[in-house]
XYZ file of C-alpha atoms in Angstrom:
705
model
C 57.436 -3.631 -103.726
C 54.283 -3.883 -105.790
C 51.980 -1.050 -106.748
C 48.688 -1.212 -104.863
C 45.694 -1.045 -107.182
C 43.404 0.465 -104.547
C 45.581 3.495 -103.834
C 46.151 6.596 -105.881
C 49.658 6.854 -104.430
C 51.704 4.088 -105.986
C 54.320 2.259 -103.972
C 57.788 3.101 -105.393
C 60.002 0.194 -106.381
C 63.308 1.357 -107.848
C 66.236 3.791 -107.640
C 65.442 7.435 -108.219
C 61.692 7.121 -107.542
C 61.789 10.560 -105.918
C 58.318 11.664 -106.951
C 56.567 8.495 -105.828
C 58.322 8.243 -102.466
C 57.702 11.948 -101.832
C 53.961 11.524 -102.446
C 53.878 8.446 -100.205
C 55.596 10.261 -97.318
C 53.457 13.361 -97.894
C 50.353 11.188 -97.536
C 51.620 9.863 -94.212
C 52.389 13.400 -93.019
C 48.928 14.609 -94.066
C 47.326 11.924 -91.904
C 49.531 12.715 -88.926
C 51.348 9.391 -89.116
C 54.716 10.946 -89.846
C 56.228 14.226 -88.673
C 57.029 16.874 -91.248
C 60.677 16.795 -90.149
C 60.864 13.070 -90.992
C 59.659 13.617 -94.555
C 61.857 16.712 -94.913
C 64.959 14.728 -93.918
C 64.157 12.040 -96.482
C 63.473 14.708 -99.102
C 66.830 16.371 -98.418
C 68.678 13.095 -99.013
C 66.691 12.374 -102.164
C 67.516 15.805 -103.613
C 71.190 15.667 -102.687
C 71.701 12.152 -104.065
C 69.221 11.614 -106.943
C 70.373 8.040 -107.600
C 69.523 6.891 -104.054
C 67.330 3.790 -103.933
C 63.778 4.447 -102.753
C 64.276 1.929 -99.925
C 67.116 4.111 -98.678
C 64.918 7.234 -98.796
C 62.150 5.358 -96.975
C 64.645 4.105 -94.357
C 65.870 7.654 -93.738
C 62.318 8.851 -93.065
C 61.600 5.900 -90.790
C 64.885 6.283 -88.851
C 63.918 9.895 -88.138
C 60.369 8.792 -87.249
C 61.663 6.182 -84.806
C 63.873 8.772 -83.142
C 60.766 10.839 -82.460
C 59.192 7.780 -80.802
C 62.102 7.233 -78.409
C 64.117 4.733 -80.454
C 67.791 5.451 -80.992
C 67.770 3.730 -84.382
C 65.634 1.882 -86.931
C 65.891 -1.892 -86.535
C 65.443 -3.155 -90.084
C 64.826 -6.781 -89.109
C 62.229 -5.961 -86.446
C 60.506 -3.529 -88.812
C 60.123 -6.132 -91.529
C 58.876 -8.720 -89.025
C 56.047 -6.506 -87.729
C 55.985 -3.037 -89.338
C 52.664 -1.854 -87.861
C 53.716 -2.498 -84.259
C 57.401 -1.533 -84.544
C 56.685 1.714 -86.392
C 53.285 2.425 -84.802
C 51.997 3.621 -88.151
C 49.153 4.539 -88.068
C 50.047 6.068 -84.708
C 48.781 5.050 -81.287
C 45.030 5.115 -80.925
C 44.407 6.206 -84.532
C 42.680 3.496 -86.547
C 43.086 3.366 -90.310
C 39.379 3.887 -90.919
C 39.460 7.079 -88.842
C 41.977 8.708 -91.184
C 41.134 7.226 -94.555
C 38.040 9.342 -95.017
C 40.337 11.669 -96.952
C 39.857 11.777 -100.710
C 43.091 9.910 -101.409
C 43.989 6.653 -99.722
C 47.601 5.827 -99.044
C 49.537 2.590 -98.628
C 50.313 1.360 -95.112
C 53.936 0.600 -94.131
C 52.981 -3.080 -93.875
C 51.874 -2.963 -97.520
C 54.891 -0.990 -98.649
C 57.318 -3.462 -97.047
C 55.375 -6.656 -97.734
C 57.756 -8.045 -100.381
C 61.011 -6.557 -99.037
C 63.644 -8.898 -97.599
C 66.299 -7.897 -95.084
C 69.069 -8.622 -97.567
C 67.418 -6.440 -100.207
C 66.941 -3.547 -97.785
C 70.521 -3.729 -96.535
C 71.774 -3.807 -100.137
C 69.710 -0.699 -100.950
C 71.454 1.131 -98.099
C 74.867 0.630 -99.686
C 75.612 4.213 -100.687
C 78.898 5.716 -99.525
C 77.658 9.301 -99.681
C 74.688 8.630 -97.375
C 75.332 5.536 -95.264
C 78.542 4.664 -93.414
C 79.467 1.812 -91.093
C 81.351 3.852 -88.482
C 83.303 7.129 -88.154
C 82.847 9.533 -91.030
C 80.571 12.275 -92.326
C 77.606 10.349 -93.750
C 74.199 11.377 -92.342
C 73.295 7.729 -91.631
C 75.222 4.853 -90.049
C 74.347 1.178 -90.552
C 75.561 -1.321 -87.947
C 74.282 -4.814 -88.684
C 70.507 -4.357 -88.917
C 70.460 -1.044 -87.006
C 70.253 2.215 -88.973
C 71.165 5.388 -87.040
C 71.138 9.097 -87.632
C 74.861 9.782 -87.226
C 74.494 12.046 -84.212
C 72.765 9.322 -82.196
C 75.247 6.666 -83.314
C 77.975 8.950 -81.956
C 76.102 9.480 -78.670
C 75.841 5.727 -78.208
C 79.542 5.219 -78.956
C 80.512 7.972 -76.510
C 78.368 6.610 -73.674
C 79.776 3.088 -74.110
C 83.325 4.392 -74.207
C 83.049 6.710 -71.195
C 81.305 4.160 -68.972
C 83.844 1.556 -70.084
C 86.706 3.839 -69.055
C 85.234 4.257 -65.586
C 84.726 0.525 -65.217
C 88.406 -0.002 -66.070
C 89.400 2.614 -63.463
C 87.523 0.600 -60.826
C 90.447 -1.858 -60.626
C 92.645 0.897 -59.193
C 89.917 1.981 -56.774
C 89.525 -1.543 -55.402
C 93.256 -1.888 -54.769
C 93.166 1.369 -52.772
C 90.476 -0.042 -50.461
C 92.598 -2.768 -48.892
C 92.460 -2.850 -45.093
C 89.781 -3.014 -42.434
C 88.574 0.600 -42.567
C 85.906 -0.035 -45.185
C 84.455 -3.048 -43.362
C 84.301 -1.157 -40.070
C 82.597 1.815 -41.687
C 80.056 -0.444 -43.404
C 79.291 -2.224 -40.112
C 78.730 1.159 -38.463
C 76.326 2.340 -41.156
C 74.638 -1.078 -41.359
C 74.720 -2.594 -37.839
C 74.972 -6.407 -37.853
C 71.628 -8.152 -37.571
C 70.728 -11.047 -35.305
C 72.163 -14.313 -36.627
C 69.620 -16.139 -38.745
C 70.489 -18.969 -41.091
C 67.584 -17.944 -43.335
C 68.355 -14.208 -43.251
C 68.476 -12.578 -46.686
C 71.507 -10.469 -47.610
C 71.443 -6.755 -46.865
C 71.406 -5.466 -50.421
C 71.732 -1.852 -49.289
C 75.024 -2.731 -47.612
C 76.163 -4.703 -50.657
C 75.229 -1.775 -52.909
C 77.403 0.599 -50.885
C 80.348 -1.806 -50.977
C 80.165 -2.362 -54.736
C 79.679 1.343 -55.487
C 82.665 2.371 -53.344
C 85.006 0.265 -55.442
C 83.684 1.469 -58.804
C 83.976 4.804 -60.613
C 80.630 4.012 -62.241
C 77.776 2.324 -60.419
C 74.025 1.800 -60.607
C 71.663 1.214 -57.698
C 68.305 0.078 -59.016
C 65.155 -1.101 -57.283
C 61.414 -0.668 -57.117
C 59.524 1.856 -54.980
C 60.295 1.703 -51.284
C 63.447 -0.402 -51.646
C 65.558 2.326 -50.050
C 67.491 3.835 -52.955
C 67.710 7.261 -51.293
C 68.681 5.835 -47.895
C 71.324 3.696 -49.559
C 72.913 6.500 -51.549
C 73.051 8.798 -48.503
C 74.927 6.096 -46.582
C 77.144 5.582 -49.619
C 77.996 9.290 -49.688
C 78.766 9.177 -45.963
C 81.056 6.233 -46.623
C 82.842 8.023 -49.469
C 83.296 11.192 -47.403
C 84.568 9.202 -44.428
C 87.202 7.482 -46.575
C 88.143 10.760 -48.281
C 88.592 12.654 -44.992
C 90.750 9.835 -43.638
C 93.016 9.498 -46.662
C 93.287 12.975 -48.198
C 96.458 14.862 -47.314
C 94.711 18.199 -46.846
C 91.551 16.839 -45.214
C 89.428 18.126 -48.091
C 86.032 16.413 -48.477
C 84.756 15.238 -51.829
C 82.840 17.697 -53.973
C 79.466 15.980 -54.421
C 76.540 17.124 -56.550
C 73.012 15.678 -56.623
C 70.870 15.957 -59.752
C 67.658 14.658 -61.325
C 66.231 14.849 -64.870
C 63.182 16.986 -64.010
C 62.237 19.677 -61.530
C 59.617 17.392 -59.984
C 62.114 14.585 -59.441
C 64.638 17.043 -57.985
C 62.002 18.427 -55.621
C 61.085 14.949 -54.372
C 64.709 14.087 -53.647
C 65.127 17.473 -51.957
C 62.238 16.617 -49.645
C 63.682 13.273 -48.573
C 67.430 13.665 -48.558
C 67.800 16.203 -45.745
C 65.951 13.884 -43.362
C 68.032 10.901 -44.498
C 71.257 12.831 -43.839
C 70.040 13.889 -40.388
C 69.268 10.256 -39.488
C 72.696 8.903 -40.469
C 74.193 6.738 -37.685
C 77.572 8.481 -37.566
C 78.291 8.568 -33.807
C 81.091 6.006 -34.105
C 82.910 7.974 -36.821
C 85.838 10.137 -35.728
C 84.709 13.061 -37.913
C 80.958 12.557 -37.663
C 79.883 16.182 -38.023
C 82.381 16.881 -40.781
C 81.012 13.891 -42.709
C 77.407 15.003 -42.216
C 78.197 18.573 -43.247
C 79.957 17.346 -46.393
C 76.876 15.565 -47.769
C 74.800 17.937 -49.921
C 71.064 18.223 -49.360
C 70.246 20.442 -52.348
C 69.273 18.748 -55.617
C 69.356 20.441 -58.999
C 68.134 19.477 -62.453
C 70.603 18.112 -64.987
C 69.914 21.086 -67.239
C 70.849 23.519 -64.470
C 73.884 21.457 -63.507
C 75.264 21.415 -67.050
C 74.270 25.017 -67.767
C 71.825 25.544 -70.597
C 72.470 27.934 -73.441
C 69.503 29.766 -74.990
C 68.478 28.362 -78.371
C 71.217 25.720 -78.293
C 71.495 21.983 -77.696
C 74.934 22.540 -76.178
C 75.717 23.168 -72.519
C 78.236 25.423 -70.781
C 79.920 22.389 -69.228
C 81.556 19.874 -71.548
C 84.921 18.126 -72.020
C 86.666 21.476 -72.476
C 84.935 23.025 -69.451
C 84.200 20.115 -67.106
C 82.053 20.197 -64.001
C 83.809 21.013 -60.756
C 82.980 17.882 -58.757
C 84.294 14.524 -57.577
C 81.003 12.601 -57.332
C 77.770 13.020 -59.285
C 74.576 11.253 -58.196
C 71.657 11.189 -60.658
C 68.288 10.157 -59.228
C 65.362 8.892 -61.362
C 67.921 7.864 -63.970
C 65.318 5.889 -65.940
C 64.156 9.287 -67.228
C 67.577 10.236 -68.635
C 67.722 9.929 -72.424
C 70.773 9.018 -74.499
C 71.602 12.576 -75.556
C 71.520 13.820 -71.963
C 73.608 10.891 -70.702
C 76.160 11.697 -73.380
C 76.240 15.340 -72.252
C 76.684 14.318 -68.592
C 79.565 11.957 -69.347
C 81.173 14.529 -71.625
C 81.135 17.109 -68.809
C 82.378 14.779 -66.045
C 85.994 15.191 -64.963
C 88.093 12.125 -65.757
C 88.468 11.094 -62.093
C 84.857 11.784 -61.046
C 82.491 9.033 -59.949
C 79.040 8.663 -61.484
C 76.269 6.985 -59.467
C 72.877 6.331 -61.081
C 69.726 5.666 -59.036
C 66.462 4.498 -60.541
C 63.876 1.827 -61.137
C 64.915 -0.219 -64.173
C 61.316 -1.393 -64.697
C 59.810 2.077 -65.052
C 59.041 3.735 -68.355
C 62.070 5.006 -70.212
C 62.703 8.646 -71.053
C 60.349 10.520 -73.363
C 63.298 11.362 -75.626
C 65.334 8.756 -77.509
C 66.993 5.975 -75.545
C 66.359 3.753 -72.556
C 69.791 4.037 -70.974
C 69.094 2.750 -67.464
C 66.873 -0.077 -68.688
C 69.497 -1.273 -71.156
C 72.356 -1.059 -68.676
C 70.290 -3.019 -66.130
C 69.013 -5.753 -68.457
C 70.856 -8.422 -66.419
C 70.481 -6.841 -62.969
C 67.892 -9.267 -61.607
C 70.226 -12.209 -62.265
C 73.230 -10.566 -60.623
C 75.946 -12.195 -62.750
C 78.587 -11.460 -60.101
C 81.928 -13.126 -60.703
C 83.293 -15.462 -57.997
C 86.043 -12.956 -57.151
C 83.380 -10.263 -56.643
C 81.449 -12.610 -54.369
C 84.592 -13.352 -52.346
C 85.449 -9.670 -51.990
C 81.920 -8.793 -50.911
C 81.784 -11.559 -48.323
C 85.140 -10.511 -46.891
C 84.212 -6.811 -46.867
C 80.555 -6.949 -45.781
C 80.067 -10.380 -44.227
C 77.024 -10.808 -46.492
C 76.343 -14.032 -48.406
C 75.049 -13.759 -51.975
C 72.720 -16.425 -53.323
C 74.742 -18.847 -55.510
C 72.203 -18.408 -58.322
C 73.478 -14.828 -58.729
C 77.077 -15.913 -59.359
C 78.379 -16.195 -62.920
C 82.012 -16.757 -63.833
C 81.369 -15.058 -67.200
C 79.839 -11.923 -65.675
C 80.853 -8.656 -67.331
C 82.603 -5.658 -65.780
C 79.297 -3.791 -66.025
C 77.491 -6.507 -64.037
C 79.927 -5.987 -61.146
C 78.934 -2.311 -60.897
C 75.150 -2.824 -60.659
C 73.091 -3.719 -57.591
C 69.361 -4.345 -57.496
C 67.692 -3.671 -54.139
C 65.241 -6.511 -53.620
C 63.119 -5.696 -50.554
C 60.381 -3.048 -50.521
C 59.870 -1.172 -47.264
C 56.901 0.778 -48.634
C 54.665 -2.148 -49.527
C 54.029 -4.694 -46.799
C 53.515 -8.406 -47.412
C 49.735 -7.861 -47.546
C 49.885 -4.848 -49.898
C 47.873 -5.322 -53.061
C 49.762 -2.480 -54.764
C 53.067 -4.245 -54.179
C 51.688 -7.619 -55.251
C 50.125 -6.167 -58.409
C 53.353 -4.355 -59.337
C 55.273 -7.607 -58.871
C 52.766 -9.576 -60.946
C 52.845 -7.013 -63.761
C 56.649 -7.127 -63.819
C 56.575 -10.883 -64.260
C 54.449 -10.398 -67.367
C 52.106 -13.277 -66.564
C 48.376 -12.487 -66.981
C 47.499 -15.327 -64.589
C 49.530 -13.708 -61.789
C 47.684 -10.423 -62.381
C 44.319 -12.237 -62.299
C 45.304 -13.924 -59.019
C 45.985 -10.535 -57.407
C 42.526 -9.265 -58.370
C 40.940 -12.485 -57.131
C 42.525 -12.031 -53.700
C 40.622 -8.791 -53.036
C 43.324 -6.627 -51.435
C 42.092 -3.668 -49.394
C 44.316 -1.129 -51.147
C 43.222 -2.061 -54.690
C 40.119 -1.321 -56.715
C 39.153 -2.131 -60.285
C 36.425 0.000 -61.868
C 34.740 -0.520 -65.198
C 34.013 2.846 -66.815
C 31.826 3.796 -69.728
C 32.156 6.596 -72.252
C 28.375 7.027 -72.347
C 27.772 7.135 -68.589
C 29.725 9.458 -66.275
C 28.381 8.030 -63.013
C 31.357 5.818 -62.125
C 33.987 8.273 -63.366
C 32.344 11.183 -61.530
C 32.231 9.309 -58.224
C 35.891 8.425 -58.616
C 37.299 11.820 -59.518
C 35.102 13.833 -57.142
C 35.281 11.712 -53.992
C 37.469 8.710 -54.801
C 34.399 6.497 -54.441
C 34.950 2.890 -55.474
C 32.070 1.188 -53.614
C 30.873 -0.613 -56.733
C 34.365 -1.660 -57.765
C 35.396 -5.230 -58.473
C 37.113 -7.120 -55.640
C 37.388 -4.399 -53.005
C 37.262 -4.971 -49.259
C 36.333 -1.607 -47.776
C 39.164 0.839 -48.598
C 39.855 3.508 -45.990
C 38.237 6.860 -46.772
C 41.222 8.683 -45.243
C 43.405 7.646 -48.177
C 40.666 7.263 -50.798
C 40.293 10.921 -51.738
C 39.144 12.548 -54.969
C 39.517 16.118 -56.211
C 36.823 17.428 -53.847
C 39.403 17.125 -51.062
C 41.873 19.715 -52.368
C 39.140 22.032 -53.686
C 37.364 21.948 -50.305
C 40.704 22.555 -48.568
C 41.271 25.524 -50.886
C 37.930 27.010 -49.891
C 37.970 26.168 -46.181
C 41.538 27.376 -45.527
C 41.293 30.528 -47.653
C 42.894 33.469 -45.724
C 41.087 36.751 -45.310
C 41.904 39.718 -47.522
C 43.953 41.421 -44.803
C 46.071 38.331 -43.979
C 49.847 38.622 -44.390
C 51.959 36.926 -47.046
C 53.028 34.206 -44.628
C 49.392 33.146 -44.209
C 48.899 32.933 -47.983
C 52.102 30.898 -48.361
C 50.881 28.515 -45.645
C 47.524 28.233 -47.460
C 49.279 27.387 -50.722
C 51.373 24.680 -49.038
C 48.269 23.072 -47.547
C 46.406 23.136 -50.871
C 49.371 21.721 -52.802
C 49.686 18.970 -50.213
C 45.963 18.197 -50.451
C 46.172 18.077 -54.241
C 48.843 15.368 -53.955
C 46.330 13.077 -52.234
C 44.764 12.060 -55.558
C 45.746 12.009 -59.224
C 44.117 10.531 -62.310
C 46.710 8.966 -64.640
C 46.264 8.108 -68.338
C 48.044 5.862 -70.794
C 47.207 8.033 -73.812
C 47.240 11.719 -74.726
C 44.546 11.673 -77.417
C 41.044 10.316 -77.531
C 38.183 10.131 -75.056
C 40.337 8.242 -72.531
C 43.493 10.299 -73.055
C 44.475 13.373 -71.071
C 43.085 15.777 -73.653
C 39.568 14.300 -73.553
C 39.546 13.540 -69.821
C 40.765 16.987 -68.728
C 37.779 18.574 -70.471
C 35.413 15.934 -69.126
C 36.646 16.207 -65.532
C 36.459 20.007 -65.585
C 32.825 19.716 -66.675
C 32.023 17.195 -63.914
C 33.664 19.344 -61.232
C 31.775 22.353 -62.557
C 28.513 20.405 -62.256
C 29.392 19.769 -58.608
C 30.073 23.514 -58.185
C 33.602 22.774 -57.038
C 35.146 25.011 -59.719
C 33.918 27.866 -61.880
C 35.668 27.111 -65.176
C 34.150 29.926 -67.205
C 37.500 31.049 -68.626
C 40.986 29.683 -69.218
C 42.136 30.612 -65.708
C 40.013 30.000 -62.631
C 40.427 29.373 -58.925
C 41.564 25.800 -58.308
C 42.854 25.059 -61.816
C 45.836 22.662 -61.512
C 48.499 23.130 -64.176
C 51.545 21.190 -65.329
C 54.652 22.945 -66.634
C 55.570 21.324 -69.964
C 58.828 23.148 -70.724
C 61.695 24.349 -68.536
C 61.433 28.086 -67.767
C 64.694 29.191 -66.189
C 63.578 32.806 -65.870
C 60.704 31.758 -63.617
C 62.648 28.915 -62.029
C 60.057 26.356 -63.142
C 60.933 22.972 -64.577
C 59.159 20.579 -66.915
C 56.887 18.445 -64.694
C 56.248 21.041 -61.965
C 52.611 21.192 -60.824
C 50.980 24.373 -59.548
C 47.506 25.327 -58.330
C 45.720 28.517 -59.356
C 44.953 30.477 -56.167
C 44.519 34.174 -55.483
C 46.230 37.009 -53.639
C 44.776 40.295 -52.366
C 44.565 43.122 -54.888
C 43.579 46.781 -54.527
C 40.083 47.873 -53.494
C 39.333 44.587 -51.747
C 39.508 42.554 -54.951
C 41.520 39.438 -55.705
C 44.144 38.614 -58.322
C 44.733 35.107 -59.632
C 48.209 33.656 -59.110
C 49.573 30.154 -59.666
C 51.301 28.720 -56.589
C 54.260 26.341 -57.027
C 56.403 24.699 -54.386
C 59.939 26.107 -54.686
C 61.283 22.561 -54.992
C 64.536 23.305 -53.164
C 63.629 21.850 -49.770
C 62.948 25.309 -48.333
C 59.110 25.041 -48.297
C 58.971 28.402 -50.090
C 56.111 29.179 -52.476
C 56.507 30.761 -55.902
C 53.555 32.924 -56.923
C 53.376 33.399 -60.692
C 51.033 35.520 -62.794
C 49.082 33.249 -65.174
C 50.044 35.493 -68.100
C 53.715 34.635 -67.546
C 53.140 30.898 -67.913
C 53.660 30.152 -71.586
C 53.967 26.349 -71.480
C 51.394 24.807 -69.126
C 48.382 22.543 -69.447
C 45.494 21.607 -67.170
C 46.347 18.512 -65.193
C 43.221 16.936 -63.734
C 44.424 14.034 -65.875
C 48.146 13.357 -66.217
C 49.989 10.946 -68.516
C 51.880 8.164 -66.787
C 55.025 9.421 -68.511
C 54.640 12.857 -66.909
C 53.891 11.324 -63.508
C 57.350 9.777 -63.188
C 59.133 11.108 -60.140
C 55.806 11.665 -58.333
C 53.791 9.763 -55.730
C 50.139 10.163 -54.772
C 48.255 8.831 -51.775
C 45.518 7.597 -54.128
C 46.388 7.124 -57.801
C 43.763 6.146 -60.375
C 45.088 4.672 -63.628
C 42.708 4.926 -66.579
C 43.201 2.333 -69.311
C 41.492 2.576 -72.737
C 38.969 0.198 -74.243
C 41.434 -1.475 -76.608
C 45.101 -2.373 -76.765
C 47.526 0.209 -78.097
C 51.279 0.061 -78.767
C 51.841 2.443 -75.840
C 49.932 0.195 -73.440
C 52.821 -1.884 -72.154
C 54.016 -3.661 -69.036
C 56.334 -0.753 -68.189
C 53.542 1.808 -68.467
C 51.154 -0.186 -66.269
C 53.910 -0.851 -63.712
C 54.889 2.830 -63.599
C 51.253 3.878 -63.144
C 50.708 1.324 -60.355
C 53.793 2.396 -58.431
C 52.746 6.073 -58.378
C 50.209 5.019 -55.704
C 51.477 5.210 -52.137
C 48.445 3.939 -50.184
C 45.576 3.204 -52.585
C 45.297 2.327 -56.272
C 42.275 2.333 -58.539
C 42.483 0.995 -62.068
C 39.635 2.409 -64.110
C 39.499 0.133 -67.113
C 37.173 0.869 -69.985
C 37.919 -2.561 -71.410
C 37.601 -4.470 -68.126
C 40.143 -6.731 -66.429
C 41.234 -8.296 -69.702
C 42.925 -5.064 -70.862
C 45.197 -5.087 -67.805
C 46.046 -8.741 -68.256
C 46.752 -8.314 -71.961
C 48.837 -5.154 -71.505
C 51.373 -6.886 -69.261
C 52.354 -9.175 -72.153
C 53.587 -6.191 -74.213
C 57.000 -4.725 -73.460
C 58.754 -1.482 -74.380
C 61.506 -2.618 -76.722
C 63.411 0.441 -77.814
C 65.751 -0.077 -80.736
C 69.320 0.607 -79.615
C 72.761 -0.937 -79.578
C 73.879 0.247 -76.133
C 73.737 -3.120 -74.379
C 75.424 -4.782 -77.368
C 78.255 -2.265 -76.991
C 79.022 -3.537 -73.495
C 78.753 -7.179 -74.522
C 81.561 -6.572 -76.998
C 83.855 -4.956 -74.420
């Protein structure tokens, strides 16, 4: 690595260059490129082992940095091939010229690594006190070209091992399912359809059959493909078989969980209705089966039992969960550390069923567990013996293109639901989501050219608020590109919930029931529209847009934002608060309750999220981790749906602007989608070519099994 003549911080190039590497990392921290914890970790290693090569110290800092960006490890080869993109240094949306107005310039990672080869970097990591290649006590683990912090290497090993054990146990489960009872039960839950030579297979029925015979299973699919309906029928099937075969007639102990409070609340809202609609009349113990299916969903943190100021949970291998079946919804949001904790706490004989959309954004924390496990889901890769068993059990024919004699054990436990019931054949939202998933800009352009009635594309400007104001106040898209008269009933803006708040406001002497009913109506009205952002920072990130939208609503006299708290302020909970019973991702609206002497007292109303329709009223002063949410990041919107969603894209490409982000934003819209693009149509078409590629070895772990 050569010293750069135009920087006052030289690039280190030998063992023991502690001072130079420290100044380099300090310069990155000063500019906000690197976290202080990343530099501190590298500094600790450098002090403990003074003879460590500077490339090792740099790798330690970057491995920690990548962990903070959602990567499980640092991929040395990928980093050398394209350091700026892989490391996102400078970070997303922060151009070099915006930070180099400091007195001292600093070398970029691309400059630092310009002359480094993979072989040289791997050789520099050969230090038995710091880097190991497997079990041991070293702080870092190197596997091929992947460098891990030991804790995350161990998480990955544990997850592979525990899922592998359950896949092996599936052989015993299948042998216990011999006989006609399973086929009859499946035909009852999924009545045979009219004979049609061109009929497509019933993937919901196939999913239930495959999941019944496996101790670990995944049901993946896009929005509206029936994941919740499928899993409820699966649970009915499992309870039916358990009640028939158990000696004491004891039903299975089933728990339902989701990563966030918002996701749990959504499943709570839908699952009770799905259980009530189950076609169980032909079952001998119909009511017992229905009663044995839970309708209450909890968060994973509550399920495992959090401990204050600790990463550990009350439930673990030494104190396992008391259950037979665990279903996790919105599993794309589950990070590697949490998946490890879940598997650690599962009893040996318990089933684990994951539900989620493999194409959505991965978890905010490190890992993309569902996405990696489902890498091959679209191609099926079912072995011929699996195909034969499914045909015999379900009567369904699988397309020959989905059969693979070399399919893995994991492939046999995954089903992708392939038909959306939410988006009709003429739905622009569905077509756009499909085109984005394909990653072909031409397909995206073709969708816009068609002019679907539930899609709008707006071109916004930072200097002129006219278009943005019309959108966020009234959902107006009249001047949008390629729109054929969207329905005003679904094309709402924020005026709708603020007008509802005012028009439905109870009188001062109304009872608590009336105020609860008011809060439910306002919360429902707020869900009609949501502005979504790709970025947090900058004029087109949530921070800039929340201020801008508040000003525009104030100009319209829809809010009176003279202080931090005001009537109508929507807030997002950003950290779990178990004392208040609020979870990260919960959204509340600032309303008011009667106070003494005819006055009013501000309270924030939250839906209880337990299916009870109760309202939690919280004093603003008790909310320590909330932010205004006129604009919401796409990441935070996961697990939510809005009648009209508006996705704001910035004026230039950014490493965070990927196919998965655009797809996730699109599929938050239930009836109408607006894409407000500062950079025009081209930004959308370019973004779909970029993918989230999180560094990890999870999928490789299953390939080797």
